[in-house]
Short mmCIF file of C-alpha atoms and ligand atoms in Angstrom, two decimals:
data_model
loop_
_atom_site.label_atom_id
_atom_site.label_comp_id
_atom_site.label_asym_id
_atom_site.label_seq_id
_atom_site.Cartn_x
_atom_site.Cartn_y
_atom_site.Cartn_z
CA MET A 71 -1.01 23.33 -11.40
CA ILE A 72 -3.03 20.40 -12.83
CA ALA A 73 -1.64 21.03 -16.19
CA THR A 74 1.90 20.70 -14.69
CA ARG A 75 1.00 17.45 -12.98
CA ASP A 76 -0.55 16.03 -16.22
CA THR A 77 2.37 17.24 -18.40
CA ARG A 78 4.72 15.37 -15.93
CA ALA A 79 2.61 12.20 -16.19
CA ALA A 80 2.87 12.50 -20.05
CA THR A 81 6.68 12.71 -19.76
CA ILE A 82 6.64 9.67 -17.49
CA ALA A 83 4.52 7.83 -20.05
CA ALA A 84 7.31 8.40 -22.50
CA ASP A 85 9.50 6.26 -20.34
CA PHE A 86 7.24 3.28 -21.09
CA PRO A 87 7.91 2.19 -24.64
CA ILE A 88 4.82 -0.04 -24.83
CA LEU A 89 2.48 2.95 -24.38
CA ALA A 90 3.72 4.59 -27.56
CA GLN A 91 1.85 2.12 -29.79
CA THR A 92 -1.42 2.53 -31.58
CA THR A 93 -3.83 -0.38 -31.65
CA SER A 94 -4.63 -2.42 -34.79
CA ARG A 95 -7.66 -0.13 -35.27
CA GLY A 96 -5.25 2.90 -35.24
CA LYS A 97 -6.29 4.11 -31.85
CA ARG A 98 -4.02 5.57 -29.20
CA LEU A 99 -3.52 3.25 -26.36
CA ALA A 100 -5.13 4.19 -23.15
CA PHE A 101 -3.81 1.61 -20.64
CA LEU A 102 -6.26 1.58 -17.70
CA ASP A 103 -5.52 -1.86 -16.30
CA SER A 104 -2.57 -1.43 -14.00
CA ALA A 105 -4.37 -2.98 -11.03
CA ALA A 106 -3.92 -6.24 -13.00
CA SER A 107 -0.38 -5.65 -14.03
CA SER A 108 1.60 -2.41 -14.64
CA GLN A 109 3.59 -1.48 -17.72
CA LYS A 110 7.48 -1.38 -17.47
CA PRO A 111 9.73 1.57 -17.89
CA GLN A 112 12.68 1.37 -20.20
CA ALA A 113 14.94 1.32 -17.15
CA VAL A 114 13.47 -1.89 -15.96
CA ILE A 115 13.72 -3.53 -19.44
CA ASP A 116 17.36 -2.24 -19.68
CA ALA A 117 18.20 -3.68 -16.23
CA LEU A 118 16.99 -7.18 -17.32
CA VAL A 119 19.02 -6.94 -20.68
CA HIS A 120 22.07 -5.63 -18.75
CA TYR A 121 21.83 -8.52 -16.23
CA TYR A 122 21.69 -11.16 -18.99
CA THR A 123 24.26 -9.49 -21.23
CA HIS A 124 26.81 -8.78 -18.43
CA ASP A 125 26.35 -10.32 -15.14
CA ASN A 126 24.41 -13.63 -15.39
CA ALA A 127 25.59 -16.51 -13.20
CA ASN A 128 24.09 -18.60 -10.39
CA ILE A 129 24.23 -16.86 -7.08
CA HIS A 130 25.59 -17.65 -3.47
CA ARG A 131 28.02 -20.28 -4.76
CA GLY A 132 30.49 -19.08 -7.45
CA VAL A 133 33.65 -17.37 -6.43
CA TYR A 134 34.45 -15.94 -9.85
CA GLU A 135 33.74 -12.39 -10.72
CA LEU A 136 30.54 -12.99 -12.68
CA ALA A 137 28.98 -14.92 -9.96
CA THR A 138 29.96 -12.34 -7.35
CA ARG A 139 28.38 -9.52 -9.46
CA ALA A 140 25.18 -11.59 -9.97
CA THR A 141 24.96 -12.15 -6.14
CA ASP A 142 25.61 -8.46 -5.44
CA ALA A 143 22.92 -7.49 -7.92
CA PHE A 144 20.38 -9.98 -6.50
CA GLU A 145 21.22 -8.96 -2.83
CA GLY A 146 21.31 -5.29 -3.77
CA ALA A 147 17.78 -5.57 -5.11
CA ARG A 148 16.71 -7.08 -1.84
CA ALA A 149 18.09 -4.15 0.03
CA LYS A 150 16.32 -1.71 -2.13
CA VAL A 151 13.01 -3.33 -1.50
CA ALA A 152 13.82 -3.34 2.22
CA ARG A 153 14.48 0.33 2.14
CA PHE A 154 11.51 1.09 -0.02
CA ILE A 155 9.08 -0.23 2.58
CA ASN A 156 11.42 0.72 5.54
CA ALA A 157 12.06 -2.75 6.85
CA ALA A 158 14.65 -2.96 9.49
CA GLU A 159 17.11 -5.04 7.46
CA PRO A 160 17.21 -6.81 4.02
CA ALA A 161 17.05 -10.26 5.73
CA GLU A 162 13.38 -9.49 6.43
CA ILE A 163 12.61 -9.51 2.72
CA VAL A 164 11.99 -13.04 1.23
CA TRP A 165 11.73 -13.29 -2.53
CA THR A 166 8.68 -15.04 -3.85
CA ARG A 167 7.03 -15.35 -7.32
CA ASN A 168 4.30 -12.95 -6.31
CA SER A 169 1.85 -11.92 -3.60
CA THR A 170 0.06 -15.16 -3.81
CA GLU A 171 3.04 -17.30 -3.15
CA ALA A 172 4.00 -14.97 -0.29
CA ILE A 173 0.74 -15.44 1.47
CA ASN A 174 0.73 -19.19 0.92
CA LEU A 175 4.30 -19.19 2.48
CA VAL A 176 2.87 -17.66 5.67
CA SER A 177 -0.17 -19.99 5.62
CA PHE A 178 1.93 -23.15 5.21
CA THR A 179 4.55 -22.18 7.74
CA TRP A 180 3.41 -19.75 10.43
CA GLY A 181 -0.18 -20.71 10.07
CA VAL A 182 0.21 -24.53 10.24
CA THR A 183 2.51 -24.20 13.32
CA ASN A 184 0.68 -21.60 15.19
CA LEU A 185 -3.03 -22.16 14.77
CA LYS A 186 -5.14 -24.71 16.62
CA PRO A 187 -8.81 -25.72 16.83
CA GLY A 188 -10.83 -22.78 18.17
CA ASP A 189 -8.33 -20.10 16.99
CA VAL A 190 -9.73 -17.39 14.61
CA ILE A 191 -8.49 -15.97 11.46
CA LEU A 192 -9.98 -12.63 10.69
CA THR A 193 -10.13 -11.18 7.25
CA THR A 194 -12.48 -8.98 5.32
CA GLU A 195 -15.15 -9.30 2.65
CA LEU A 196 -12.99 -7.32 0.21
CA GLU A 197 -10.15 -9.85 -0.24
CA HIS A 198 -8.77 -11.05 -3.59
CA HIS A 199 -8.96 -14.86 -3.69
CA SER A 200 -5.18 -14.89 -2.97
CA ASN A 201 -5.85 -13.62 0.49
CA LEU A 202 -8.87 -15.65 1.15
CA VAL A 203 -8.39 -19.29 -0.24
CA PRO A 204 -5.17 -19.86 1.67
CA TRP A 205 -6.94 -18.96 4.84
CA GLN A 206 -9.98 -21.23 3.97
CA LEU A 207 -7.55 -24.08 3.62
CA LEU A 208 -5.61 -23.27 6.68
CA ALA A 209 -8.89 -23.18 8.65
CA ALA A 210 -9.83 -26.55 7.34
CA LYS A 211 -6.40 -27.94 8.14
CA THR A 212 -6.04 -26.55 11.74
CA GLY A 213 -9.61 -26.44 12.89
CA ALA A 214 -9.43 -22.58 13.13
CA GLU A 215 -12.45 -20.50 12.39
CA LEU A 216 -12.53 -18.01 9.51
CA ARG A 217 -14.30 -14.71 10.30
CA TYR A 218 -15.02 -11.66 8.23
CA ILE A 219 -15.09 -7.88 8.82
CA THR A 220 -18.12 -6.95 6.60
CA VAL A 221 -18.19 -4.09 4.19
CA ASP A 222 -21.13 -1.81 3.33
CA ALA A 223 -22.76 -1.41 0.01
CA HIS A 224 -19.92 0.92 -1.08
CA GLY A 225 -17.19 -1.44 0.00
CA VAL A 226 -16.32 0.52 3.20
CA HIS A 227 -15.29 -1.60 6.16
CA GLU A 228 -17.98 -1.86 8.95
CA LEU A 229 -16.04 -1.62 12.20
CA GLY A 230 -18.72 -1.02 14.80
CA ASP A 231 -18.33 -4.61 15.96
CA LEU A 232 -14.56 -4.87 15.61
CA ASP A 233 -13.87 -5.67 19.27
CA GLU A 234 -16.46 -8.55 19.16
CA LYS A 235 -14.84 -9.76 15.81
CA LEU A 236 -11.35 -9.75 17.39
CA ARG A 237 -12.26 -12.16 20.13
CA GLY A 238 -10.01 -15.26 19.82
CA VAL A 239 -8.17 -13.86 16.76
CA LYS A 240 -4.67 -15.13 16.10
CA LEU A 241 -4.29 -13.81 12.61
CA LEU A 242 -5.63 -10.72 10.92
CA ALA A 243 -5.14 -10.74 7.28
CA PHE A 244 -6.41 -7.87 5.04
CA THR A 245 -5.77 -5.92 2.00
CA ASP A 246 -4.88 -2.30 2.52
CA VAL A 247 -6.32 -1.36 -0.84
CA SER A 248 -9.16 -3.29 -2.58
CA ASN A 249 -8.35 -4.21 -6.19
CA THR A 250 -12.07 -4.23 -7.08
CA LEU A 251 -13.47 -1.11 -5.38
CA GLY A 252 -10.33 0.82 -4.48
CA THR A 253 -11.24 1.06 -0.73
CA ILE A 254 -8.36 2.08 1.38
CA ALA A 255 -8.33 0.25 4.73
CA PRO A 256 -7.64 1.99 8.05
CA VAL A 257 -4.39 0.02 8.43
CA LYS A 258 -2.88 1.44 11.49
CA MET A 259 -6.20 1.26 13.43
CA LEU A 260 -6.64 -2.40 12.42
CA VAL A 261 -3.05 -3.33 13.17
CA ASP A 262 -3.13 -1.77 16.57
CA ALA A 263 -6.48 -3.24 17.43
CA ALA A 264 -5.30 -6.74 16.29
CA HIS A 265 -2.08 -6.39 18.32
CA ALA A 266 -4.08 -5.42 21.43
CA VAL A 267 -5.61 -8.87 21.45
CA GLY A 268 -2.18 -10.53 20.66
CA ALA A 269 -2.87 -11.32 16.98
CA VAL A 270 -0.29 -11.33 14.14
CA VAL A 271 -1.10 -9.13 11.19
CA LEU A 272 -0.56 -9.77 7.41
CA VAL A 273 -1.30 -6.89 5.04
CA ASP A 274 -1.80 -7.71 1.39
CA GLY A 275 -0.05 -4.69 -0.19
CA SER A 276 -0.39 -5.67 -3.78
CA GLN A 277 -2.38 -2.60 -4.53
CA SER A 278 -0.78 -0.16 -2.19
CA VAL A 279 3.02 -0.36 -2.37
CA PRO A 280 3.02 0.45 -6.20
CA HIS A 281 0.95 3.61 -5.57
CA MET A 282 1.83 5.12 -2.24
CA LYS A 283 4.54 5.22 0.45
CA VAL A 284 4.31 2.26 2.70
CA ASP A 285 6.28 2.13 6.00
CA VAL A 286 5.92 -1.28 7.51
CA ARG A 287 7.71 -0.19 10.77
CA ALA A 288 5.72 2.90 11.29
CA LEU A 289 2.55 0.74 10.80
CA ASP A 290 3.94 -2.02 12.89
CA ILE A 291 2.91 -4.59 10.31
CA ASP A 292 4.09 -8.21 10.99
CA PHE A 293 3.84 -9.61 7.46
CA PHE A 294 3.43 -7.71 4.23
CA VAL A 295 3.23 -9.11 0.73
CA ALA A 296 3.40 -7.54 -2.85
CA SER A 297 3.90 -8.42 -6.45
CA GLY A 298 6.64 -6.93 -8.54
CA HIS A 299 4.67 -6.91 -11.67
CA LYS A 300 2.14 -4.30 -10.29
CA MET A 301 4.93 -1.84 -9.35
CA CYS A 302 6.66 -1.46 -12.59
CA GLY A 303 8.81 -4.68 -12.16
CA PRO A 304 8.81 -7.86 -14.08
CA THR A 305 6.43 -10.78 -13.68
CA GLY A 306 7.49 -13.75 -11.60
CA ILE A 307 8.92 -11.80 -8.67
CA GLY A 308 7.30 -10.70 -5.55
CA PHE A 309 8.15 -10.51 -1.90
CA LEU A 310 7.22 -11.25 1.64
CA TYR A 311 8.30 -8.94 4.36
CA GLY A 312 8.24 -10.50 7.93
CA LYS A 313 9.54 -9.21 11.21
CA ARG A 314 12.76 -11.09 12.02
CA SER A 315 11.34 -12.67 15.13
CA LEU A 316 8.47 -14.17 13.28
CA LEU A 317 10.48 -15.41 10.27
CA GLU A 318 13.05 -16.95 12.60
CA ALA A 319 10.50 -19.04 14.45
CA MET A 320 8.87 -20.35 11.24
CA PRO A 321 9.80 -23.61 9.66
CA PRO A 322 11.00 -23.54 6.02
CA PHE A 323 8.38 -23.55 3.21
CA LEU A 324 9.90 -25.23 0.19
CA THR A 325 13.00 -27.23 0.76
CA GLY A 326 16.14 -28.19 -1.33
CA GLY A 327 19.22 -26.28 -2.33
CA ASP A 328 20.31 -22.84 -0.99
CA MET A 329 17.84 -23.02 1.91
CA ILE A 330 20.24 -25.36 3.87
CA ARG A 331 23.27 -24.89 6.18
CA GLU A 332 24.29 -28.52 6.46
CA VAL A 333 22.83 -31.65 4.96
CA GLY A 334 23.56 -35.12 6.05
CA TYR A 335 21.79 -38.43 5.04
CA GLU A 336 19.82 -38.30 8.38
CA LYS A 337 19.45 -34.65 9.11
CA THR A 338 19.51 -31.12 7.80
CA SER A 339 20.03 -27.79 9.40
CA PHE A 340 18.61 -24.64 7.63
CA ASN A 341 20.17 -21.57 6.29
CA GLU A 342 19.78 -18.14 8.01
CA LEU A 343 17.28 -15.53 7.08
CA PRO A 344 16.14 -14.89 4.33
CA TRP A 345 17.60 -17.73 2.44
CA LYS A 346 15.88 -20.29 4.73
CA PHE A 347 12.78 -19.47 2.61
CA GLU A 348 14.51 -19.49 -0.86
CA ALA A 349 14.91 -23.03 -1.95
CA GLY A 350 16.49 -23.71 -5.36
CA THR A 351 17.83 -21.24 -7.84
CA SER A 352 16.05 -17.88 -7.40
CA ASN A 353 14.49 -15.69 -10.04
CA ILE A 354 17.72 -13.63 -10.10
CA ALA A 355 17.10 -11.50 -13.17
CA ASP A 356 13.68 -10.44 -12.27
CA ALA A 357 14.69 -9.54 -8.71
CA VAL A 358 17.36 -7.31 -10.24
CA GLY A 359 14.55 -5.97 -12.50
CA LEU A 360 12.41 -5.29 -9.42
CA GLY A 361 15.30 -3.36 -7.95
CA ALA A 362 15.49 -1.17 -10.89
CA ALA A 363 11.63 -0.59 -10.72
CA VAL A 364 12.15 0.58 -7.16
CA ASP A 365 14.84 2.97 -8.26
CA TYR A 366 12.47 4.25 -10.90
CA LEU A 367 9.46 4.82 -8.47
CA GLU A 368 11.72 6.47 -5.99
CA ALA A 369 13.13 8.84 -8.51
CA VAL A 370 9.53 9.83 -9.53
CA GLY A 371 8.60 10.04 -5.86
CA MET A 372 5.87 7.98 -4.26
CA ASP A 373 4.07 11.04 -2.82
CA TRP A 374 3.93 12.56 -6.35
CA ILE A 375 2.52 9.23 -7.58
CA ALA A 376 -0.14 9.08 -4.83
CA GLU A 377 -1.22 12.69 -5.48
CA HIS A 378 -1.27 12.33 -9.26
CA GLU A 379 -3.51 9.24 -8.96
CA ARG A 380 -5.82 11.03 -6.43
CA SER A 381 -6.18 14.05 -8.92
CA LEU A 382 -6.62 11.73 -11.85
CA THR A 383 -9.30 9.69 -10.00
CA ALA A 384 -11.19 12.81 -9.07
CA TYR A 385 -10.94 14.03 -12.79
CA ALA A 386 -12.32 10.63 -13.84
CA LEU A 387 -15.15 10.53 -11.25
CA ASP A 388 -16.20 14.13 -12.18
CA SER A 389 -16.11 13.22 -15.86
CA MET A 390 -18.10 10.13 -15.47
CA GLU A 391 -20.79 11.86 -13.28
CA PRO A 392 -22.87 13.27 -16.24
CA LEU A 393 -23.38 9.64 -17.50
CA VAL A 394 -24.96 8.51 -14.17
CA ALA A 395 -28.25 10.01 -15.51
CA ARG A 396 -28.03 7.62 -18.46
CA GLY A 397 -27.54 4.57 -16.25
CA LEU A 398 -23.88 4.51 -15.34
CA ALA A 399 -23.33 3.02 -11.89
CA ILE A 400 -19.99 3.90 -10.19
CA TYR A 401 -19.06 1.53 -7.34
CA GLY A 402 -16.75 1.92 -4.29
CA PRO A 403 -16.58 4.48 -1.47
CA LYS A 404 -18.39 7.80 -1.88
CA ASP A 405 -15.86 9.48 0.19
CA ARG A 406 -13.03 10.09 -2.20
CA ALA A 407 -10.37 10.19 0.63
CA LYS A 408 -11.30 6.49 1.19
CA ARG A 409 -10.61 5.47 -2.44
CA SER A 410 -7.51 4.73 -4.63
CA GLY A 411 -7.06 4.92 -8.40
CA VAL A 412 -9.46 2.09 -9.07
CA ILE A 413 -13.04 2.68 -10.49
CA SER A 414 -15.45 -0.21 -10.92
CA PHE A 415 -18.56 0.49 -12.87
CA ASN A 416 -21.42 -0.88 -14.82
CA PHE A 417 -23.53 0.98 -17.50
CA ALA A 418 -27.21 0.24 -17.47
CA ASP A 419 -27.67 -3.37 -18.57
CA ILE A 420 -24.58 -3.48 -20.87
CA HIS A 421 -22.57 -6.58 -19.69
CA ALA A 422 -19.23 -5.65 -18.34
CA HIS A 423 -17.49 -7.83 -20.88
CA ASP A 424 -19.34 -6.08 -23.77
CA MET A 425 -18.29 -2.71 -22.23
CA ALA A 426 -14.69 -3.76 -22.14
CA SER A 427 -14.83 -4.91 -25.83
CA ILE A 428 -16.43 -1.63 -26.89
CA LEU A 429 -13.76 0.37 -25.02
CA ASP A 430 -11.19 -1.88 -26.61
CA THR A 431 -12.33 -0.68 -30.01
CA GLU A 432 -11.28 2.85 -28.72
CA GLY A 433 -7.92 1.73 -27.65
CA VAL A 434 -9.01 1.68 -23.96
CA CYS A 435 -7.73 -1.28 -21.91
CA VAL A 436 -9.99 -2.01 -18.76
CA ARG A 437 -10.56 -5.28 -16.98
CA ALA A 438 -14.10 -6.87 -16.86
CA GLY A 439 -15.20 -9.71 -14.61
CA HIS A 440 -15.12 -10.52 -10.90
CA HIS A 441 -11.58 -9.36 -10.46
CA CYS A 442 -10.73 -12.46 -8.40
CA THR A 443 -13.18 -11.29 -5.58
CA MET A 444 -16.14 -13.59 -6.36
CA PRO A 445 -17.61 -13.63 -2.84
CA LEU A 446 -17.57 -9.70 -2.81
CA MET A 447 -19.41 -9.67 -6.19
CA ASP A 448 -22.00 -12.23 -4.96
CA LYS A 449 -22.54 -10.10 -1.83
CA MET A 450 -22.95 -6.87 -3.88
CA GLY A 451 -25.24 -8.80 -6.41
CA TRP A 452 -23.06 -7.88 -9.53
CA PRO A 453 -22.37 -10.58 -12.00
CA ALA A 454 -19.33 -8.63 -13.12
CA THR A 455 -17.99 -4.97 -13.24
CA ALA A 456 -15.76 -3.13 -15.64
CA ARG A 457 -12.80 -1.66 -13.92
CA ALA A 458 -10.50 1.23 -14.85
CA SER A 459 -7.31 1.61 -12.83
CA PHE A 460 -4.70 4.37 -12.89
CA TYR A 461 -1.03 4.58 -12.48
CA LEU A 462 1.77 7.10 -12.73
CA TYR A 463 1.92 7.19 -16.50
CA ASN A 464 -1.97 7.84 -17.00
CA THR A 465 -3.05 11.36 -18.15
CA GLU A 466 -6.31 13.12 -18.49
CA GLN A 467 -6.17 12.10 -22.19
CA ASP A 468 -6.61 8.54 -21.08
CA VAL A 469 -9.53 9.47 -19.09
CA ASP A 470 -11.09 11.51 -21.79
CA GLN A 471 -10.64 8.47 -24.11
CA LEU A 472 -12.46 6.37 -21.48
CA ILE A 473 -15.32 8.76 -21.40
CA PHE A 474 -15.51 8.90 -25.21
CA GLY A 475 -15.77 5.10 -25.15
CA LEU A 476 -18.44 5.11 -22.52
CA GLU A 477 -20.56 7.63 -24.60
CA LYS A 478 -19.98 5.55 -27.69
CA ALA A 479 -21.29 2.44 -25.72
CA ALA A 480 -24.38 4.56 -24.63
CA THR A 481 -25.08 5.37 -28.27
CA VAL A 482 -24.60 1.91 -29.44
CA PHE A 483 -26.95 0.50 -26.77
CA LYS A 484 -29.37 3.51 -27.28
CA LEU A 485 -29.14 4.57 -23.62
N1 7TS B 280 -4.09 -9.34 -3.77
C1 7TS B 280 -4.50 -8.12 -4.31
C2 7TS B 280 -5.20 -7.15 -3.61
C3 7TS B 280 -4.55 -8.23 -5.80
O1 7TS B 280 -5.03 -7.21 -6.41
C4 7TS B 280 -3.93 -9.23 -6.42
C5 7TS B 280 -3.92 -9.27 -7.92
C6 7TS B 280 -3.33 -10.31 -5.82
C7 7TS B 280 -3.36 -10.26 -4.44
C8 7TS B 280 -2.61 -11.46 -6.50
O2 7TS B 280 -1.48 -10.94 -7.10
P1 7TS B 280 -0.60 -12.07 -7.98
O3 7TS B 280 0.55 -11.16 -8.41
O4 7TS B 280 0.00 -13.00 -6.86
O5 7TS B 280 -1.43 -12.70 -8.87
N2 7TS B 280 -4.98 -8.58 -8.55
C9 7TS B 280 -5.36 -8.66 -9.86
C10 7TS B 280 -6.42 -7.85 -10.44
O6 7TS B 280 -6.91 -7.04 -9.80
N3 7TS B 280 -6.51 -8.10 -11.63
O7 7TS B 280 -5.60 -9.07 -12.03
C11 7TS B 280 -4.90 -9.37 -10.91
#
């Protein structure tokens, strides 16, 4: 059974041309940094080339055939994303550059108009800087208080005092999967608890939607953000999902062309959703590329991807276990049901950057550093960690290569 799953992953890897290369040292590439950015299948690369070769023109304005095709491809991609996360309609999907821009959009529009002194923004100690700094600035701007759901030493949410924490909360913003520790948040429970006190909920789906089925309506999420480049799509394209009622009540974010209905020298009225939030010429080609990525992920099957990553993570944790006696520290939830395909670790007193360099000599790509979660690293007392993260194209051979690299590091450092 496991062999079948791993064989399928190897077949999937063949769809990603970049993975076929060997490194300058002649090593097979084991790409274990998909939490930072995923690789792209040939189908996505082809969609970009096809768009520029056959359909390129500016959208929403030309009446000629090319412009109509470009508009259809762009809006078609929006409809694919809407269906992928089960939004009620494509108009609830706003294109942005990435998750970061989507969160800032909410902060600068919904946040500025809805928060006042004394209101509370609740987030968690696990957040990426992108889901933290915008709220710090919003709190400073509006006089709102920023409050945190704490996590334990394994990065698991501490929810015993949630009712108290929720007092006065107008916005709950949290990541459903931690990019540093892989913790999976109890999304539905948090959303329901926040709604019970009348708060609006933003979920940072950067690390979930590439890896598992997400249904924004079943979860009753108000705002949901993600980055295309982490889900097999191009860089420079991401999206904000918002419930229509919320998006309609929000003022525009950036202003200029395309987001207007009528402009006079004195006054301007704004376009309808979602274009009210899409000022200027959009990133048309990359939206089309993201549409192709969604097609690709759906063809593989999100449930298969989730199960594959669960199995591969278990295989990796089991394979790493014997090294614990030699000083390997594996971070994140102990309960494997609470963790995704992200494993942060340190090996004795080898600095994470040295570890990443040693692994690089074996063709293994991992990220080292603070993973854009500096407050979390400070809380845990780690200057840095090394992080391996898995995706649909990773196989047990990639994990074996990681283990080989870890053993090499242990030998080099005489552990
Ligand atoms: N939120 C989470 C949970 C993330 O993991 C990231 C990126 C972002 C937001 C920001 O995404 P962006 O596309 O807007 O930059 N995380 C990582 C990472 O873990 N390593 O590099 C980028």
